[in-house]
Every structure is written in C-alpha cells, then in structure tokens.
PDB file of C-alpha atoms and ligand atoms in Angstrom:
ATOM      1  CA  MET F   1      69.497 261.696-255.210  1.00  0.00           C
ATOM      2  CA  LYS F   2      67.443 258.927-253.651  1.00  0.00           C
ATOM      3  CA  VAL F   3      63.714 259.309-253.045  1.00  0.00           C
ATOM      4  CA  GLY F   4      61.418 256.899-251.207  1.00  0.00           C
ATOM      5  CA  VAL F   5      57.898 256.297-252.498  1.00  0.00           C
ATOM      6  CA  PHE F   6      55.377 254.660-250.183  1.00  0.00           C
ATOM      7  CA  ASP F   7      51.864 253.298-250.511  1.00  0.00           C
ATOM      8  CA  SER F   8      49.922 250.510-248.833  1.00  0.00           C
ATOM      9  CA  GLY F   9      50.034 248.580-252.114  1.00  0.00           C
ATOM     10  CA  ILE F  10      50.291 248.903-255.878  1.00  0.00           C
ATOM     11  CA  GLY F  11      48.657 252.340-256.004  1.00  0.00           C
ATOM     12  CA  GLY F  12      51.994 253.926-255.277  1.00  0.00           C
ATOM     13  CA  LEU F  13      53.606 252.001-258.124  1.00  0.00           C
ATOM     14  CA  SER F  14      51.722 254.089-260.671  1.00  0.00           C
ATOM     15  CA  VAL F  15      52.991 257.197-258.885  1.00  0.00           C
ATOM     16  CA  ALA F  16      56.573 255.841-258.768  1.00  0.00           C
ATOM     17  CA  LYS F  17      56.363 255.104-262.516  1.00  0.00           C
ATOM     18  CA  ALA F  18      55.163 258.645-263.261  1.00  0.00           C
ATOM     19  CA  ILE F  19      57.976 260.132-261.154  1.00  0.00           C
ATOM     20  CA  LYS F  20      60.588 257.950-262.866  1.00  0.00           C
ATOM     21  CA  LYS F  21      59.313 259.012-266.287  1.00  0.00           C
ATOM     22  CA  ALA F  22      59.351 262.732-265.424  1.00  0.00           C
ATOM     23  CA  LEU F  23      62.577 262.703-263.385  1.00  0.00           C
ATOM     24  CA  PRO F  24      64.676 259.791-264.686  1.00  0.00           C
ATOM     25  CA  GLU F  25      67.795 260.991-262.867  1.00  0.00           C
ATOM     26  CA  LEU F  26      66.272 260.112-259.472  1.00  0.00           C
ATOM     27  CA  GLU F  27      66.946 256.835-257.737  1.00  0.00           C
ATOM     28  CA  ILE F  28      63.576 255.620-256.501  1.00  0.00           C
ATOM     29  CA  SER F  29      63.022 253.195-253.672  1.00  0.00           C
ATOM     30  CA  PHE F  30      59.412 251.955-253.715  1.00  0.00           C
ATOM     31  CA  LYS F  31      57.988 250.245-250.645  1.00  0.00           C
ATOM     32  CA  ASN F  32      54.517 249.071-249.789  1.00  0.00           C
ATOM     33  CA  ASP F  33      52.903 247.037-247.042  1.00  0.00           C
ATOM     34  CA  PRO F  34      51.618 243.776-248.566  1.00  0.00           C
ATOM     35  CA  ASP F  35      50.844 242.310-245.126  1.00  0.00           C
ATOM     36  CA  HIS F  36      48.355 245.061-244.253  1.00  0.00           C
ATOM     37  CA  VAL F  37      46.926 246.414-247.542  1.00  0.00           C
ATOM     38  CA  PRO F  38      44.172 247.695-247.824  1.00  0.00           C
ATOM     39  CA  TYR F  39      44.592 250.555-245.371  1.00  0.00           C
ATOM     40  CA  GLY F  40      41.341 252.135-246.468  1.00  0.00           C
ATOM     41  CA  SER F  41      39.146 250.866-243.635  1.00  0.00           C
ATOM     42  CA  ARG F  42      41.817 250.802-240.916  1.00  0.00           C
ATOM     43  CA  GLN F  43      42.240 253.189-238.025  1.00  0.00           C
ATOM     44  CA  PRO F  44      45.030 255.820-238.221  1.00  0.00           C
ATOM     45  CA  ASP F  45      46.842 254.536-235.103  1.00  0.00           C
ATOM     46  CA  ALA F  46      47.160 251.073-236.619  1.00  0.00           C
ATOM     47  CA  ILE F  47      48.388 252.519-239.920  1.00  0.00           C
ATOM     48  CA  PHE F  48      50.976 254.616-238.066  1.00  0.00           C
ATOM     49  CA  ARG F  49      52.345 251.515-236.358  1.00  0.00           C
ATOM     50  CA  PHE F  50      52.689 249.762-239.735  1.00  0.00           C
ATOM     51  CA  ILE F  51      54.415 252.605-241.533  1.00  0.00           C
ATOM     52  CA  GLU F  52      56.761 253.952-238.875  1.00  0.00           C
ATOM     53  CA  PRO F  53      59.410 251.231-239.424  1.00  0.00           C
ATOM     54  CA  ILE F  54      58.977 251.430-243.196  1.00  0.00           C
ATOM     55  CA  PHE F  55      59.599 255.192-243.239  1.00  0.00           C
ATOM     56  CA  GLN F  56      62.599 254.660-240.936  1.00  0.00           C
ATOM     57  CA  SER F  57      63.985 252.136-243.429  1.00  0.00           C
ATOM     58  CA  PHE F  58      63.778 254.745-246.216  1.00  0.00           C
ATOM     59  CA  ILE F  59      65.885 257.075-244.087  1.00  0.00           C
ATOM     60  CA  ASP F  60      68.335 254.317-243.154  1.00  0.00           C
ATOM     61  CA  GLU F  61      68.924 253.621-246.840  1.00  0.00           C
ATOM     62  CA  GLY F  62      69.638 257.292-247.578  1.00  0.00           C
ATOM     63  CA  CYS F  63      66.380 258.645-249.046  1.00  0.00           C
ATOM     64  CA  GLN F  64      66.413 262.430-248.834  1.00  0.00           C
ATOM     65  CA  VAL F  65      62.700 262.843-249.505  1.00  0.00           C
ATOM     66  CA  ILE F  66      59.762 260.469-248.980  1.00  0.00           C
ATOM     67  CA  VAL F  67      56.754 260.594-251.282  1.00  0.00           C
ATOM     68  CA  VAL F  68      53.572 259.584-249.477  1.00  0.00           C
ATOM     69  CA  ALA F  69      51.714 258.135-252.449  1.00  0.00           C
ATOM     70  CA  CYS F  70      48.685 257.250-250.342  1.00  0.00           C
ATOM     71  CA  ASN F  71      45.747 259.581-249.729  1.00  0.00           C
ATOM     72  CA  THR F  72      44.641 257.491-246.757  1.00  0.00           C
ATOM     73  CA  VAL F  73      47.988 258.031-245.003  1.00  0.00           C
ATOM     74  CA  THR F  74      48.178 261.727-245.884  1.00  0.00           C
ATOM     75  CA  THR F  75      44.676 262.632-244.768  1.00  0.00           C
ATOM     76  CA  THR F  76      45.001 260.833-241.429  1.00  0.00           C
ATOM     77  CA  LEU F  77      48.671 260.988-240.457  1.00  0.00           C
ATOM     78  CA  ILE F  78      50.697 263.574-242.354  1.00  0.00           C
ATOM     79  CA  SER F  79      51.151 265.952-239.382  1.00  0.00           C
ATOM     80  CA  ARG F  80      52.187 263.110-237.101  1.00  0.00           C
ATOM     81  CA  LEU F  81      54.643 261.796-239.711  1.00  0.00           C
ATOM     82  CA  ARG F  82      56.148 265.268-240.235  1.00  0.00           C
ATOM     83  CA  GLU F  83      56.713 265.539-236.478  1.00  0.00           C
ATOM     84  CA  ARG F  84      58.286 262.090-236.329  1.00  0.00           C
ATOM     85  CA  PHE F  85      60.543 262.273-239.414  1.00  0.00           C
ATOM     86  CA  GLU F  86      62.807 265.135-240.367  1.00  0.00           C
ATOM     87  CA  VAL F  87      63.121 264.456-244.099  1.00  0.00           C
ATOM     88  CA  PRO F  88      60.668 266.347-246.336  1.00  0.00           C
ATOM     89  CA  LEU F  89      57.470 264.429-247.052  1.00  0.00           C
ATOM     90  CA  VAL F  90      55.733 265.119-250.370  1.00  0.00           C
ATOM     91  CA  ALA F  91      52.185 263.828-250.261  1.00  0.00           C
ATOM     92  CA  VAL F  92      48.983 263.312-252.242  1.00  0.00           C
ATOM     93  CA  GLU F  93      45.529 264.207-250.990  1.00  0.00           C
ATOM     94  CA  PRO F  94      42.145 264.350-252.760  1.00  0.00           C
ATOM     95  CA  MET F  95      42.078 267.236-255.274  1.00  0.00           C
ATOM     96  CA  VAL F  96      38.977 268.884-253.820  1.00  0.00           C
ATOM     97  CA  LYS F  97      40.271 272.429-254.337  1.00  0.00           C
ATOM     98  CA  PRO F  98      41.026 272.226-258.092  1.00  0.00           C
ATOM     99  CA  ALA F  99      37.884 270.155-258.678  1.00  0.00           C
ATOM    100  CA  ALA F 100      35.712 272.754-256.947  1.00  0.00           C
ATOM    101  CA  LYS F 101      37.327 275.458-259.073  1.00  0.00           C
ATOM    102  CA  LEU F 102      36.765 273.536-262.302  1.00  0.00           C
ATOM    103  CA  THR F 103      33.175 272.384-261.915  1.00  0.00           C
ATOM    104  CA  LYS F 104      30.547 274.138-263.990  1.00  0.00           C
ATOM    105  CA  THR F 105      27.593 272.115-262.706  1.00  0.00           C
ATOM    106  CA  GLY F 106      28.511 272.668-259.045  1.00  0.00           C
ATOM    107  CA  VAL F 107      28.753 268.909-258.466  1.00  0.00           C
ATOM    108  CA  ILE F 108      31.970 266.922-258.039  1.00  0.00           C
ATOM    109  CA  ALA F 109      32.523 263.255-257.215  1.00  0.00           C
ATOM    110  CA  VAL F 110      35.360 262.183-254.923  1.00  0.00           C
ATOM    111  CA  CYS F 111      36.366 258.527-255.166  1.00  0.00           C
ATOM    112  CA  ALA F 112      38.384 257.650-252.047  1.00  0.00           C
ATOM    113  CA  THR F 113      38.701 255.099-249.268  1.00  0.00           C
ATOM    114  CA  PRO F 114      36.347 255.099-246.251  1.00  0.00           C
ATOM    115  CA  THR F 115      39.206 256.171-243.944  1.00  0.00           C
ATOM    116  CA  THR F 116      40.058 259.125-246.203  1.00  0.00           C
ATOM    117  CA  LEU F 117      36.409 260.175-246.429  1.00  0.00           C
ATOM    118  CA  ALA F 118      36.093 259.986-242.628  1.00  0.00           C
ATOM    119  CA  SER F 119      39.243 262.014-241.953  1.00  0.00           C
ATOM    120  CA  ALA F 120      39.372 265.458-240.415  1.00  0.00           C
ATOM    121  CA  ARG F 121      41.673 266.652-243.211  1.00  0.00           C
ATOM    122  CA  TYR F 122      39.146 265.687-245.888  1.00  0.00           C
ATOM    123  CA  ALA F 123      36.388 267.483-243.945  1.00  0.00           C
ATOM    124  CA  GLU F 124      38.657 270.530-243.811  1.00  0.00           C
ATOM    125  CA  LEU F 125      39.279 270.397-247.593  1.00  0.00           C
ATOM    126  CA  LYS F 126      35.540 270.327-248.232  1.00  0.00           C
ATOM    127  CA  ARG F 127      34.840 273.114-245.737  1.00  0.00           C
ATOM    128  CA  ASP F 128      37.621 275.365-247.043  1.00  0.00           C
ATOM    129  CA  TYR F 129      37.298 274.820-250.783  1.00  0.00           C
ATOM    130  CA  ALA F 130      33.994 273.171-251.620  1.00  0.00           C
ATOM    131  CA  ALA F 131      31.459 274.826-249.323  1.00  0.00           C
ATOM    132  CA  ASP F 132      29.390 275.925-252.329  1.00  0.00           C
ATOM    133  CA  VAL F 133      29.747 272.665-254.217  1.00  0.00           C
ATOM    134  CA  THR F 134      27.837 269.393-253.898  1.00  0.00           C
ATOM    135  CA  VAL F 135      30.332 266.613-253.222  1.00  0.00           C
ATOM    136  CA  ILE F 136      29.265 263.078-254.121  1.00  0.00           C
ATOM    137  CA  GLU F 137      31.233 260.270-252.497  1.00  0.00           C
ATOM    138  CA  PRO F 138      30.602 257.012-254.390  1.00  0.00           C
ATOM    139  CA  ASP F 139      31.062 253.831-252.385  1.00  0.00           C
ATOM    140  CA  CYS F 140      34.531 252.697-253.490  1.00  0.00           C
ATOM    141  CA  SER F 141      35.213 250.667-250.366  1.00  0.00           C
ATOM    142  CA  ASP F 142      36.020 247.489-252.322  1.00  0.00           C
ATOM    143  CA  TRP F 143      38.074 249.053-255.106  1.00  0.00           C
ATOM    144  CA  THR F 144      41.546 248.722-253.554  1.00  0.00           C
ATOM    145  CA  ARG F 145      40.975 245.051-252.834  1.00  0.00           C
ATOM    146  CA  MET F 146      39.734 244.443-256.400  1.00  0.00           C
ATOM    147  CA  ILE F 147      42.682 246.286-257.924  1.00  0.00           C
ATOM    148  CA  GLU F 148      45.234 244.506-255.709  1.00  0.00           C
ATOM    149  CA  ALA F 149      43.693 241.161-256.659  1.00  0.00           C
ATOM    150  CA  GLY F 150      43.553 242.034-260.363  1.00  0.00           C
ATOM    151  CA  GLU F 151      39.803 241.356-260.225  1.00  0.00           C
ATOM    152  CA  VAL F 152      38.354 244.644-261.382  1.00  0.00           C
ATOM    153  CA  ASP F 153      34.587 244.349-261.699  1.00  0.00           C
ATOM    154  CA  GLN F 154      33.907 246.672-264.640  1.00  0.00           C
ATOM    155  CA  ALA F 155      30.137 246.595-264.136  1.00  0.00           C
ATOM    156  CA  HIS F 156      30.514 247.677-260.514  1.00  0.00           C
ATOM    157  CA  ILE F 157      32.843 250.560-261.448  1.00  0.00           C
ATOM    158  CA  ALA F 158      30.499 251.610-264.269  1.00  0.00           C
ATOM    159  CA  GLU F 159      27.516 251.601-261.916  1.00  0.00           C
ATOM    160  CA  ARG F 160      29.308 253.917-259.432  1.00  0.00           C
ATOM    161  CA  ILE F 161      30.600 256.318-262.089  1.00  0.00           C
ATOM    162  CA  ASN F 162      27.322 256.416-264.043  1.00  0.00           C
ATOM    163  CA  SER F 163      25.453 257.204-260.843  1.00  0.00           C
ATOM    164  CA  ALA F 164      27.797 260.177-260.202  1.00  0.00           C
ATOM    165  CA  LEU F 165      27.268 261.381-263.783  1.00  0.00           C
ATOM    166  CA  GLU F 166      23.496 261.046-263.413  1.00  0.00           C
ATOM    167  CA  GLN F 167      23.757 263.260-260.339  1.00  0.00           C
ATOM    168  CA  ASN F 168      25.387 265.837-262.614  1.00  0.00           C
ATOM    169  CA  ALA F 169      29.016 265.521-261.477  1.00  0.00           C
ATOM    170  CA  ASP F 170      31.284 267.076-264.104  1.00  0.00           C
ATOM    171  CA  VAL F 171      34.557 266.463-262.225  1.00  0.00           C
ATOM    172  CA  ILE F 172      35.616 263.065-260.841  1.00  0.00           C
ATOM    173  CA  VAL F 173      38.495 263.094-258.382  1.00  0.00           C
ATOM    174  CA  LEU F 174      40.603 259.954-258.003  1.00  0.00           C
ATOM    175  CA  GLY F 175      41.353 260.318-254.298  1.00  0.00           C
ATOM    176  CA  CYS F 176      43.146 256.981-253.917  1.00  0.00           C
ATOM    177  CA  THR F 177      46.281 256.112-255.850  1.00  0.00           C
ATOM    178  CA  HIS F 178      45.063 252.569-256.499  1.00  0.00           C
ATOM    179  CA  TYR F 179      42.372 254.059-258.740  1.00  0.00           C
ATOM    180  CA  HIS F 180      45.068 255.462-261.061  1.00  0.00           C
ATOM    181  CA  TRP F 181      45.220 251.925-262.458  1.00  0.00           C
ATOM    182  CA  ILE F 182      41.610 252.217-263.637  1.00  0.00           C
ATOM    183  CA  GLU F 183      41.858 255.843-264.745  1.00  0.00           C
ATOM    184  CA  ALA F 184      41.503 254.923-268.437  1.00  0.00           C
ATOM    185  CA  GLU F 185      38.274 252.966-267.754  1.00  0.00           C
ATOM    186  CA  ILE F 186      36.873 255.820-265.657  1.00  0.00           C
ATOM    187  CA  LYS F 187      37.777 258.352-268.368  1.00  0.00           C
ATOM    188  CA  THR F 188      35.999 256.232-270.958  1.00  0.00           C
ATOM    189  CA  LEU F 189      32.892 256.077-268.762  1.00  0.00           C
ATOM    190  CA  ALA F 190      33.043 259.828-268.139  1.00  0.00           C
ATOM    191  CA  GLY F 191      33.436 260.578-271.855  1.00  0.00           C
ATOM    192  CA  ASN F 192      32.950 264.288-272.425  1.00  0.00           C
ATOM    193  CA  ARG F 193      30.562 264.607-269.485  1.00  0.00           C
ATOM    194  CA  ALA F 194      33.217 264.844-266.740  1.00  0.00           C
ATOM    195  CA  THR F 195      36.896 265.589-266.238  1.00  0.00           C
ATOM    196  CA  VAL F 196      38.833 262.954-264.314  1.00  0.00           C
ATOM    197  CA  MET F 197      41.503 264.342-261.978  1.00  0.00           C
ATOM    198  CA  GLN F 198      44.412 262.660-260.268  1.00  0.00           C
ATOM    199  CA  PRO F 199      47.447 264.233-258.598  1.00  0.00           C
ATOM    200  CA  GLU F 200      50.537 262.805-260.309  1.00  0.00           C
ATOM    201  CA  SER F 201      51.504 265.978-262.261  1.00  0.00           C
ATOM    202  CA  ALA F 202      50.947 268.242-259.262  1.00  0.00           C
ATOM    203  CA  LEU F 203      52.916 265.857-257.062  1.00  0.00           C
ATOM    204  CA  ILE F 204      55.849 265.830-259.483  1.00  0.00           C
ATOM    205  CA  ARG F 205      55.926 269.656-259.575  1.00  0.00           C
ATOM    206  CA  GLN F 206      55.908 269.740-255.769  1.00  0.00           C
ATOM    207  CA  LEU F 207      58.657 267.109-255.635  1.00  0.00           C
ATOM    208  CA  GLN F 208      60.812 269.210-257.997  1.00  0.00           C
ATOM    209  CA  ARG F 209      60.319 272.259-255.746  1.00  0.00           C
ATOM    210  CA  VAL F 210      61.340 270.265-252.676  1.00  0.00           C
ATOM    211  CA  LEU F 211      64.343 268.645-254.396  1.00  0.00           C
ATOM    212  CA  ALA F 212      65.745 271.890-255.885  1.00  0.00           C
ATOM    213  CA  PRO F 213      67.478 273.178-252.729  1.00  0.00           C
ATOM    214  CA  LEU F 214      68.746 269.681-251.863  1.00  0.00           C
ATOM    215  CA  SER F 215      70.647 269.092-255.120  1.00  0.00           C
TER     216      SER F 215
HETATM  217  N1  LIG Z   1      46.369 253.831-252.306  1.00  0.00           N
HETATM  218  C1  LIG Z   1      45.914 254.319-251.054  1.00  0.00           C
HETATM  219  C2  LIG Z   1      45.269 255.683-251.117  1.00  0.00           C
HETATM  220  O1  LIG Z   1      45.675 256.499-251.926  1.00  0.00           O
HETATM  221  C3  LIG Z   1      45.353 253.340-250.059  1.00  0.00           C
HETATM  222  C4  LIG Z   1      44.362 252.344-250.504  1.00  0.00           C
HETATM  223  C5  LIG Z   1      44.132 251.290-249.425  1.00  0.00           C
HETATM  224  O2  LIG Z   1      45.121 250.718-248.956  1.00  0.00           O
HETATM  225  O3  LIG Z   1      42.964 251.066-249.063  1.00  0.00           O
HETATM  226  O4  LIG Z   1      44.404 255.991-250.345  1.00  0.00           O
END
C-alpha cells in the first residue's frame, strides 16, 4: 500500500519517519514544496494553487491515502481538499482539545504559524474545546524559516517557551510539524513544568483506521 505524505518543507519528514517506524510495511512517498516554503504567512488561496498539482501527483503515482502533515494546510484548506480529491486525507491540526483536557493550571500554549492561528478552524477548536482555558500563542512566526535553514536560535526559542511557562502554561502544543524537529529542546526547557504535545501518535492511529478497510 502506497501512502503520500505532504508538508511545505521538512516538518513532514519527521512525520513520514514516525509513520515508517510504526508501519514499516507501507510504501511512503514524501513530497514538499521547496519553492514556496514557508507557508505559514501565506494566504490559503495561494497555498491551494501550490498544492493542487502536488496532491494530483500523489494520486497519479498510486497513493491510496494522503497524509497532510501540515497544520497550516489542514486548518485553512482541508474541506476544500476533501472536495477536490477523492482519496482519504489524514491530517494534523493543533491539539487544542487534548491540551485543554490535560491542563491543571487552565493555561495552554499553542505554538503554530500565523496562518494557522488566523484560521477559522483554529478559532473553532478554541471555541469548542478551550472556552474555559487561557490559550497563549507565542510568536513563532520565524521558526519554520530557522528550522528549514538549520539556523535554530536557541535563545529565541528559550525566550518564547520561558515566557509561556511564566504565564503558567502547563501544556505546550506543537501546532506546526516543523517544530517536531525542536521537540527535544522544548521538552528540556519545559522540564517538569509543562507537557509538550505533538500529533504523530494520534495521526498514526488515525492512519491505521483509514487503511484497515483498504487492505
Ligand atoms: N509544517 C507546517 C505546519 O505544520 C508549515 C510550516 C510553514 O510552512 O510555515 O504548519
């Protein structure tokens, strides 16, 4: 069974690696969009134009499922993509619901791109699941660029995470797959003061559910 995995850049690679480790029998085709990464400050219509031919190429090469390993794409375009493409799409989005359930302090921090944070879907997640919770949104607008360039500014990351901890956040959501590459650093900064959440395990369980009837 062949599965496509898409992200704007190397964020999706960490997701593809996790899928390959959990489900080694799958053939994985990973594609990204090096000409247009980062997507995180772009408008949804522009992103749709970039990804439409890429998703079509997954289908042309026989992928039976496409994993949208990009929160920015999911939160802005998932409905439009599901209308346009018939194959099942398995997608990541910021884990607001489980974070809101887990917090004891009533404060969570969501690290995500500006386009994700501005999306209607993200507003809906907060309204539906985090109405009673304070949601801090650290400015991570430069993180994708830094991670793509391999120029991670540790002091800058520490400043953002420490500020969230000082505001009492006890759950930190990695709402952009690029940030999976700095998960270990963020966990070290959080220590035992906050739980760091990212969606790879949940995504793999969902992928298994979607694949079961196809195999
Ligand atoms: N990795 C993506 C996400 O999960 C997109 C980052 C970007 O291209 O700005 O949102």
